[in-house]
């Protein structure tokens, strides 16, 4: 039986540390989504993450750190990387940086690449890592290819028979995964849009961010693990819907009804007030709720592409992609 412990309970931090020290994974709340965390320096612990998720081993994990010193022990920061960390950490920005020879992040967590993806989360997750004293590898706490969890109950529903401990920190504040940036030769490339809008990063560093997928003609992003089909509900997703079809579950944006909604199985709204932050925070929960109606199709209204809308549309496109 999976234990669910509120992070506000006094014994929760110690209970989590005990499980992590045994080399087992613990599901933890972060500001983005719930993560399945384990010691990023321990190959057996990392293996237990891949096994619980059923995740392909060529898809590397993000190493979460408590402070910049912990990150510096494992990867090399260029002056630009320092500025980005200064501006956005703790927070939903992941930097892909060269591994140090003396670093201890295990190659299983980096899929044997010469780089590691690192991020400093906010709040309880950060406290836990500080107490543990080593980076935690933590992909989203869901079965591989499924919708990411934004509540402890989502995690328990998806992984409850495969892990022993879920820490409950309530709803995730941001609700989509981190923005991932690769830094090479003073250039910035977007590997995944996420919780920090690209515009905010460009403004902070006064540089344009390259989008490799778009520049090479709109094809899929060529980075390990950037799998096209992801976040997949059971129902087929129909994007940019302007009218409802009978029996569909409808996910609106901005409070605007779709034509024919009265024939729909259910109607929900990502953000009646057109707030992209609210929409991001609701996205995965509403996809799960729409799926749970048993509707054969989910129709999603258009969502603007600026700010957090880029991450929202990225997740929707992958949720709608053909399955392998
Ligand atoms: P997830 O853990 O599911 O949020 O996904 C993390 C993503 O980070 C993976 O899908 C990888 O594509 C990306 N990633 C992790 N490490 C690296 C790396 N060293 N180089 C490029 N991308 C990476
Ligand atoms: Mg994931």
Tab-separated table of C-alpha atoms and ligand atoms in Angstrom:
chain	number	residue	atom	x	y	z
A	1	UNK	CA	0.000	0.000	0.000
A	2	UNK	CA	1.310	3.419	-0.927
A	3	UNK	CA	1.579	5.886	1.966
A	4	UNK	CA	0.468	9.491	1.333
A	5	UNK	CA	2.007	11.935	3.828
A	6	UNK	CA	1.176	15.663	3.906
A	7	UNK	CA	4.328	17.783	3.720
A	8	UNK	CA	3.022	19.820	6.672
A	9	UNK	CA	3.231	16.773	8.996
A	10	UNK	CA	6.312	17.027	11.232
A	11	UNK	CA	7.621	13.523	10.447
A	12	UNK	CA	7.255	13.716	6.647
A	13	UNK	CA	10.703	15.039	5.769
A	14	UNK	CA	12.454	12.350	7.838
A	15	UNK	CA	10.230	9.604	6.433
A	16	UNK	CA	11.126	10.694	2.899
A	17	UNK	CA	14.848	10.852	3.676
A	18	UNK	CA	14.713	7.322	5.062
A	19	UNK	CA	13.146	5.941	1.863
A	20	UNK	CA	15.606	7.900	-0.323
A	21	UNK	CA	18.583	6.595	1.680
A	22	UNK	CA	17.376	3.048	1.012
A	23	UNK	CA	17.750	3.871	-2.689
A	24	UNK	CA	14.010	3.885	-3.337
A	25	UNK	CA	12.008	6.571	-5.150
A	26	UNK	CA	9.616	9.004	-3.419
A	27	UNK	CA	6.957	11.060	-5.201
A	28	UNK	CA	7.341	14.721	-4.232
A	29	UNK	CA	5.443	17.928	-4.947
A	30	UNK	CA	7.284	20.648	-6.872
A	31	UNK	CA	6.021	23.952	-8.239
A	32	UNK	CA	5.818	22.397	-11.738
A	33	UNK	CA	4.358	18.873	-11.389
A	34	UNK	CA	4.843	15.988	-8.938
A	35	UNK	CA	8.235	14.340	-9.434
A	36	UNK	CA	9.374	10.775	-8.813
A	37	UNK	CA	12.611	11.487	-6.969
A	38	UNK	CA	15.627	9.316	-6.194
A	39	UNK	CA	19.346	9.762	-5.515
A	40	UNK	CA	20.891	11.015	-8.786
A	41	UNK	CA	24.277	9.558	-7.812
A	42	UNK	CA	23.045	6.002	-7.141
A	43	UNK	CA	22.564	3.725	-10.185
A	44	UNK	CA	20.165	1.372	-8.378
A	45	UNK	CA	18.016	4.288	-7.215
A	46	UNK	CA	17.909	5.752	-10.736
A	47	UNK	CA	17.005	2.349	-12.150
A	48	UNK	CA	14.068	2.188	-9.755
A	49	UNK	CA	12.708	5.427	-11.281
A	50	UNK	CA	12.912	4.077	-14.838
A	51	UNK	CA	11.245	0.842	-13.710
A	52	UNK	CA	8.402	2.464	-11.784
A	53	UNK	CA	7.645	4.758	-14.729
A	54	UNK	CA	8.292	2.222	-17.467
A	55	UNK	CA	10.456	4.954	-18.998
A	56	UNK	CA	12.893	4.271	-21.861
A	57	UNK	CA	16.489	4.472	-20.545
A	58	UNK	CA	17.660	6.686	-23.403
A	59	UNK	CA	15.457	9.479	-22.028
A	60	UNK	CA	17.658	11.322	-19.488
A	61	UNK	CA	16.422	12.760	-16.195
A	62	UNK	CA	16.637	16.224	-14.646
A	63	UNK	CA	18.897	16.448	-11.580
A	64	UNK	CA	17.312	18.688	-8.940
A	65	UNK	CA	19.610	20.661	-6.646
A	66	UNK	CA	19.112	22.614	-3.415
A	67	UNK	CA	21.511	25.454	-4.201
A	68	UNK	CA	23.955	26.631	-6.826
A	69	UNK	CA	26.954	25.166	-4.989
A	70	UNK	CA	25.401	21.711	-5.235
A	71	UNK	CA	24.921	22.236	-8.975
A	72	UNK	CA	28.490	23.492	-9.417
A	73	UNK	CA	29.851	20.288	-7.921
A	74	UNK	CA	28.505	18.366	-10.917
A	75	UNK	CA	28.248	20.684	-13.947
A	76	UNK	CA	30.158	23.666	-15.343
A	77	UNK	CA	28.476	27.079	-15.366
A	78	UNK	CA	29.398	29.569	-18.079
A	79	UNK	CA	28.829	33.249	-17.214
A	80	UNK	CA	25.541	33.063	-19.165
A	81	UNK	CA	24.447	29.985	-17.181
A	82	UNK	CA	25.264	31.852	-13.962
A	83	UNK	CA	23.055	34.748	-15.050
A	84	UNK	CA	20.170	32.462	-15.888
A	85	UNK	CA	20.432	30.641	-12.564
A	86	UNK	CA	20.645	33.954	-10.751
A	87	UNK	CA	17.531	35.254	-12.515
A	88	UNK	CA	15.303	32.173	-12.409
A	89	UNK	CA	16.381	29.801	-9.600
A	90	UNK	CA	14.685	28.529	-7.605
A	91	UNK	CA	12.045	28.069	-10.288
A	92	UNK	CA	10.851	26.174	-13.354
A	93	UNK	CA	13.936	26.608	-15.566
A	94	UNK	CA	16.198	23.626	-16.376
A	95	UNK	CA	19.685	24.228	-17.786
A	96	UNK	CA	21.547	21.593	-19.805
A	97	UNK	CA	25.218	22.083	-18.897
A	98	UNK	CA	28.512	20.196	-19.429
A	99	UNK	CA	29.264	17.528	-16.836
A	100	UNK	CA	32.340	17.973	-14.671
A	101	UNK	CA	34.803	15.130	-14.620
A	102	UNK	CA	34.600	15.155	-10.826
A	103	UNK	CA	30.789	15.266	-10.854
A	104	UNK	CA	28.839	12.442	-9.259
A	105	UNK	CA	25.590	12.440	-11.231
A	106	UNK	CA	25.406	8.880	-12.505
A	107	UNK	CA	25.490	8.253	-16.297
A	108	UNK	CA	22.185	6.389	-15.983
A	109	UNK	CA	20.557	9.714	-15.104
A	110	UNK	CA	22.139	11.484	-18.098
A	111	UNK	CA	21.748	8.607	-20.576
A	112	UNK	CA	25.528	8.693	-20.942
A	113	UNK	CA	25.570	12.176	-22.477
A	114	UNK	CA	28.372	14.645	-21.736
A	115	UNK	CA	25.803	17.022	-20.257
A	116	UNK	CA	23.295	17.022	-17.427
A	117	UNK	CA	19.964	18.811	-17.104
A	118	UNK	CA	19.844	20.628	-13.741
A	119	UNK	CA	17.227	22.679	-11.932
A	120	UNK	CA	16.627	24.165	-8.486
A	121	UNK	CA	12.990	23.689	-7.435
A	122	UNK	CA	11.109	25.908	-4.977
A	123	UNK	CA	9.743	25.118	-1.554
A	124	UNK	CA	9.511	21.715	0.072
A	125	UNK	CA	11.335	19.883	-2.726
A	126	UNK	CA	14.310	22.180	-2.246
A	127	UNK	CA	14.300	21.640	1.538
A	128	UNK	CA	14.221	17.895	1.021
A	129	UNK	CA	17.208	17.987	-1.355
A	130	UNK	CA	19.153	20.207	1.063
A	131	UNK	CA	18.491	17.729	3.864
A	132	UNK	CA	19.376	14.746	1.656
A	133	UNK	CA	22.596	16.480	0.618
A	134	UNK	CA	22.761	15.119	-2.929
A	135	UNK	CA	20.930	15.922	-6.180
A	136	UNK	CA	17.660	14.107	-6.773
A	137	UNK	CA	16.814	12.833	-10.235
A	138	UNK	CA	13.102	13.457	-10.665
A	139	UNK	CA	11.029	13.030	-13.811
A	140	UNK	CA	7.278	13.508	-13.545
A	141	UNK	CA	5.623	10.943	-11.248
A	142	UNK	CA	3.486	9.200	-13.849
A	143	UNK	CA	3.736	6.095	-15.990
A	144	UNK	CA	5.781	6.917	-19.065
A	145	UNK	CA	3.692	8.526	-21.796
A	146	UNK	CA	0.778	9.368	-19.501
A	147	UNK	CA	-0.465	12.749	-18.285
A	148	UNK	CA	1.771	14.401	-15.662
A	149	UNK	CA	0.398	14.595	-12.101
A	150	UNK	CA	-0.424	17.875	-10.378
A	151	UNK	CA	-1.953	16.382	-7.203
A	152	UNK	CA	-0.852	13.612	-4.826
A	153	UNK	CA	-4.022	11.717	-5.755
A	154	UNK	CA	-3.030	11.765	-9.454
A	155	UNK	CA	0.264	10.113	-8.458
A	156	UNK	CA	-1.423	7.514	-6.257
A	157	UNK	CA	-3.894	6.674	-9.048
A	158	UNK	CA	-1.107	6.159	-11.600
A	159	UNK	CA	1.807	4.714	-9.585
A	160	UNK	CA	0.217	3.620	-6.282
A	161	UNK	CA	0.982	-0.050	-6.903
A	162	UNK	CA	4.617	0.624	-7.850
A	163	UNK	CA	5.974	3.027	-5.211
A	164	UNK	CA	5.791	3.179	-1.415
A	165	UNK	CA	5.583	6.903	-0.579
A	166	UNK	CA	3.853	9.990	-1.990
A	167	UNK	CA	4.321	13.371	-0.299
A	168	UNK	CA	1.223	15.555	-0.530
A	169	UNK	CA	1.837	19.267	-1.058
A	170	UNK	CA	-1.558	20.061	-2.609
A	171	UNK	CA	-1.971	21.388	-6.140
A	172	UNK	CA	1.185	22.319	-8.043
A	173	UNK	CA	1.452	26.098	-8.384
A	174	UNK	CA	2.567	26.167	-12.028
A	175	UNK	CA	1.173	22.906	-13.357
A	176	UNK	CA	3.412	22.332	-16.402
A	177	UNK	CA	6.991	21.039	-16.424
A	178	UNK	CA	10.083	23.248	-16.477
A	179	UNK	CA	11.385	25.115	-19.495
A	180	UNK	CA	14.540	23.308	-20.716
A	181	UNK	CA	17.372	25.334	-22.260
A	182	UNK	CA	20.573	24.016	-23.810
A	183	UNK	CA	23.587	26.319	-23.576
A	184	UNK	CA	26.309	25.836	-26.182
A	185	UNK	CA	28.951	28.290	-27.376
A	186	UNK	CA	27.105	31.212	-25.831
A	187	UNK	CA	23.872	30.266	-27.666
A	188	UNK	CA	20.560	29.383	-26.073
A	189	UNK	CA	18.373	26.680	-27.554
A	190	UNK	CA	14.891	25.788	-26.353
A	191	UNK	CA	14.589	22.023	-25.811
A	192	UNK	CA	11.155	22.221	-24.202
A	193	UNK	CA	8.830	25.146	-23.470
A	194	UNK	CA	7.634	25.146	-19.860
A	195	UNK	CA	6.939	27.075	-16.694
A	196	UNK	CA	9.175	30.071	-17.474
A	197	UNK	CA	7.928	31.794	-20.650
A	198	UNK	CA	10.596	32.132	-23.354
A	199	UNK	CA	9.869	35.879	-23.549
A	200	UNK	CA	10.806	36.275	-19.863
A	201	UNK	CA	14.162	34.546	-20.414
A	202	UNK	CA	14.929	36.581	-23.531
A	203	UNK	CA	14.174	39.767	-21.652
A	204	UNK	CA	16.309	38.799	-18.653
A	205	UNK	CA	19.430	38.015	-20.711
A	206	UNK	CA	18.833	40.294	-23.701
A	207	UNK	CA	19.307	37.421	-26.161
A	208	UNK	CA	17.102	35.544	-28.590
A	209	UNK	CA	16.399	31.886	-27.862
A	210	UNK	CA	16.643	29.480	-30.792
A	211	UNK	CA	13.879	26.974	-31.306
A	212	UNK	CA	15.595	24.071	-33.117
A	213	UNK	CA	12.360	22.277	-34.034
A	214	UNK	CA	10.827	25.289	-35.713
A	215	UNK	CA	13.994	26.412	-37.482
A	216	UNK	CA	14.454	23.072	-39.187
A	217	UNK	CA	11.038	23.336	-40.808
A	218	UNK	CA	8.661	22.501	-37.992
A	219	UNK	CA	9.788	18.909	-37.519
A	220	UNK	CA	10.055	17.288	-34.113
A	221	UNK	CA	12.622	18.680	-31.683
A	222	UNK	CA	15.779	16.605	-31.947
A	223	UNK	CA	16.743	16.057	-28.327
A	224	UNK	CA	16.800	12.858	-26.333
A	225	UNK	CA	13.411	11.985	-25.008
A	226	UNK	CA	11.482	14.625	-26.875
A	227	UNK	CA	8.960	11.991	-27.803
A	228	UNK	CA	6.134	13.215	-29.979
A	229	UNK	CA	3.399	11.179	-28.287
A	230	UNK	CA	3.247	11.992	-24.606
A	231	UNK	CA	0.767	13.073	-21.969
A	232	UNK	CA	-1.671	10.780	-23.716
A	233	UNK	CA	-5.239	10.466	-22.446
A	234	UNK	CA	-7.255	7.391	-23.478
A	235	UNK	CA	-9.653	9.526	-25.477
A	236	UNK	CA	-8.578	11.061	-28.787
A	237	UNK	CA	-7.843	14.766	-28.522
A	238	UNK	CA	-9.145	17.272	-31.084
A	239	UNK	CA	-7.346	20.620	-30.889
A	240	UNK	CA	-8.373	24.167	-31.842
A	241	UNK	CA	-11.998	23.088	-31.756
A	242	UNK	CA	-14.526	25.807	-32.497
A	243	UNK	CA	-17.594	23.569	-32.297
A	244	UNK	CA	-18.537	20.613	-30.101
A	245	UNK	CA	-19.429	17.221	-31.529
A	246	UNK	CA	-22.039	15.095	-29.764
A	247	UNK	CA	-20.654	13.067	-26.851
A	248	UNK	CA	-17.301	14.851	-26.646
A	249	UNK	CA	-15.776	16.188	-23.450
A	250	UNK	CA	-15.145	19.897	-24.019
A	251	UNK	CA	-12.223	21.880	-22.636
A	252	UNK	CA	-12.759	25.571	-23.249
A	253	UNK	CA	-10.523	28.559	-22.783
A	254	UNK	CA	-11.637	32.056	-21.812
A	255	UNK	CA	-15.268	31.357	-20.953
A	256	UNK	CA	-16.420	31.281	-24.581
A	257	UNK	CA	-18.978	28.529	-25.237
A	258	UNK	CA	-18.422	26.259	-28.257
A	259	UNK	CA	-21.254	25.822	-30.737
A	260	UNK	CA	-23.216	22.668	-29.984
A	261	UNK	CA	-21.990	22.400	-26.395
A	262	UNK	CA	-25.406	21.267	-25.162
A	263	UNK	CA	-24.758	17.916	-26.900
A	264	UNK	CA	-21.397	17.449	-25.150
A	265	UNK	CA	-20.688	14.923	-22.413
A	266	UNK	CA	-19.015	17.519	-20.200
A	267	UNK	CA	-17.806	21.115	-20.389
A	268	UNK	CA	-14.843	22.524	-18.454
A	269	UNK	CA	-12.778	25.689	-18.841
A	270	UNK	CA	-9.003	26.052	-18.483
A	271	UNK	CA	-9.443	29.664	-17.420
A	272	UNK	CA	-12.762	31.510	-17.778
A	273	UNK	CA	-10.841	34.795	-17.327
A	274	UNK	CA	-8.257	34.077	-20.097
A	275	UNK	CA	-5.404	33.787	-17.563
A	276	UNK	CA	-2.673	31.575	-19.072
A	277	UNK	CA	-1.163	30.910	-15.634
A	278	UNK	CA	-4.483	29.588	-14.388
A	279	UNK	CA	-4.848	27.553	-17.589
A	280	UNK	CA	-1.403	25.956	-17.120
A	281	UNK	CA	-2.196	25.088	-13.510
A	282	UNK	CA	-5.491	23.436	-14.575
A	283	UNK	CA	-4.289	21.751	-17.786
A	284	UNK	CA	-3.331	18.229	-16.682
A	285	UNK	CA	-6.153	17.957	-14.137
A	286	UNK	CA	-8.777	18.910	-16.720
A	287	UNK	CA	-7.311	16.474	-19.275
A	288	UNK	CA	-7.584	13.713	-16.672
A	289	UNK	CA	-11.127	14.737	-15.724
A	290	UNK	CA	-12.201	14.890	-19.364
A	291	UNK	CA	-10.693	11.430	-19.912
A	292	UNK	CA	-12.474	10.076	-16.831
A	293	UNK	CA	-15.887	11.001	-18.312
A	294	UNK	CA	-15.395	8.050	-20.654
A	295	UNK	CA	-15.943	10.282	-23.693
A	296	UNK	CA	-14.353	8.874	-26.840
A	297	UNK	CA	-13.140	12.331	-27.830
A	298	UNK	CA	-11.902	15.433	-26.038
A	299	UNK	CA	-12.246	18.735	-27.908
A	300	UNK	CA	-10.010	21.580	-26.785
A	301	UNK	CA	-10.629	25.196	-27.783
A	302	UNK	CA	-7.730	27.289	-29.142
A	303	UNK	CA	-5.311	28.560	-26.486
A	304	UNK	CA	-3.127	31.628	-27.265
A	305	UNK	CA	0.519	30.767	-27.963
A	306	UNK	CA	2.323	33.527	-26.048
A	307	UNK	CA	3.798	33.301	-22.548
A	308	UNK	CA	2.794	30.086	-20.803
A	309	UNK	CA	0.568	29.373	-23.801
A	310	UNK	CA	3.628	28.002	-25.618
A	311	UNK	CA	4.047	25.254	-23.001
A	312	UNK	CA	0.299	24.602	-22.884
A	313	UNK	CA	0.115	24.182	-26.671
A	314	UNK	CA	3.234	21.986	-26.665
A	315	UNK	CA	1.624	19.605	-24.149
A	316	UNK	CA	-1.692	19.616	-26.007
A	317	UNK	CA	0.029	18.839	-29.317
A	318	UNK	CA	1.873	15.919	-27.775
A	319	UNK	CA	-1.269	14.655	-26.068
A	320	UNK	CA	-2.969	14.729	-29.486
A	321	UNK	CA	-0.068	13.114	-31.407
A	322	UNK	CA	-0.559	9.678	-32.979
A	323	UNK	CA	0.395	6.877	-30.559
A	324	UNK	CA	3.147	4.390	-31.321
B	1	LIG	P1	11.148	14.890	-17.706
B	1	LIG	O1	12.061	14.314	-16.689
B	1	LIG	O2	10.114	13.934	-18.178
B	1	LIG	O3	10.608	16.226	-17.306
B	1	LIG	O4	12.036	15.141	-18.979
B	1	LIG	C1	13.286	15.698	-18.882
B	1	LIG	C2	13.720	15.970	-20.269
B	1	LIG	O5	14.951	16.655	-20.183
B	1	LIG	C3	13.998	14.729	-21.076
B	1	LIG	O6	12.913	14.396	-21.874
B	1	LIG	C4	15.187	15.094	-21.937
B	1	LIG	O7	14.809	15.311	-23.244
B	1	LIG	C5	15.696	16.399	-21.332
B	1	LIG	N1	17.082	16.202	-20.947
B	1	LIG	C6	17.526	15.698	-19.800
B	1	LIG	N2	18.874	15.651	-19.793
B	1	LIG	C7	19.269	16.147	-20.977
B	1	LIG	C8	20.534	16.368	-21.589
B	1	LIG	N3	21.665	16.061	-20.961
B	1	LIG	N4	20.555	16.879	-22.830
B	1	LIG	C9	19.406	17.206	-23.462
B	1	LIG	N5	18.183	17.022	-22.945
B	1	LIG	C10	18.113	16.503	-21.727
B	2	LIG	MG1	7.235	13.522	-17.786
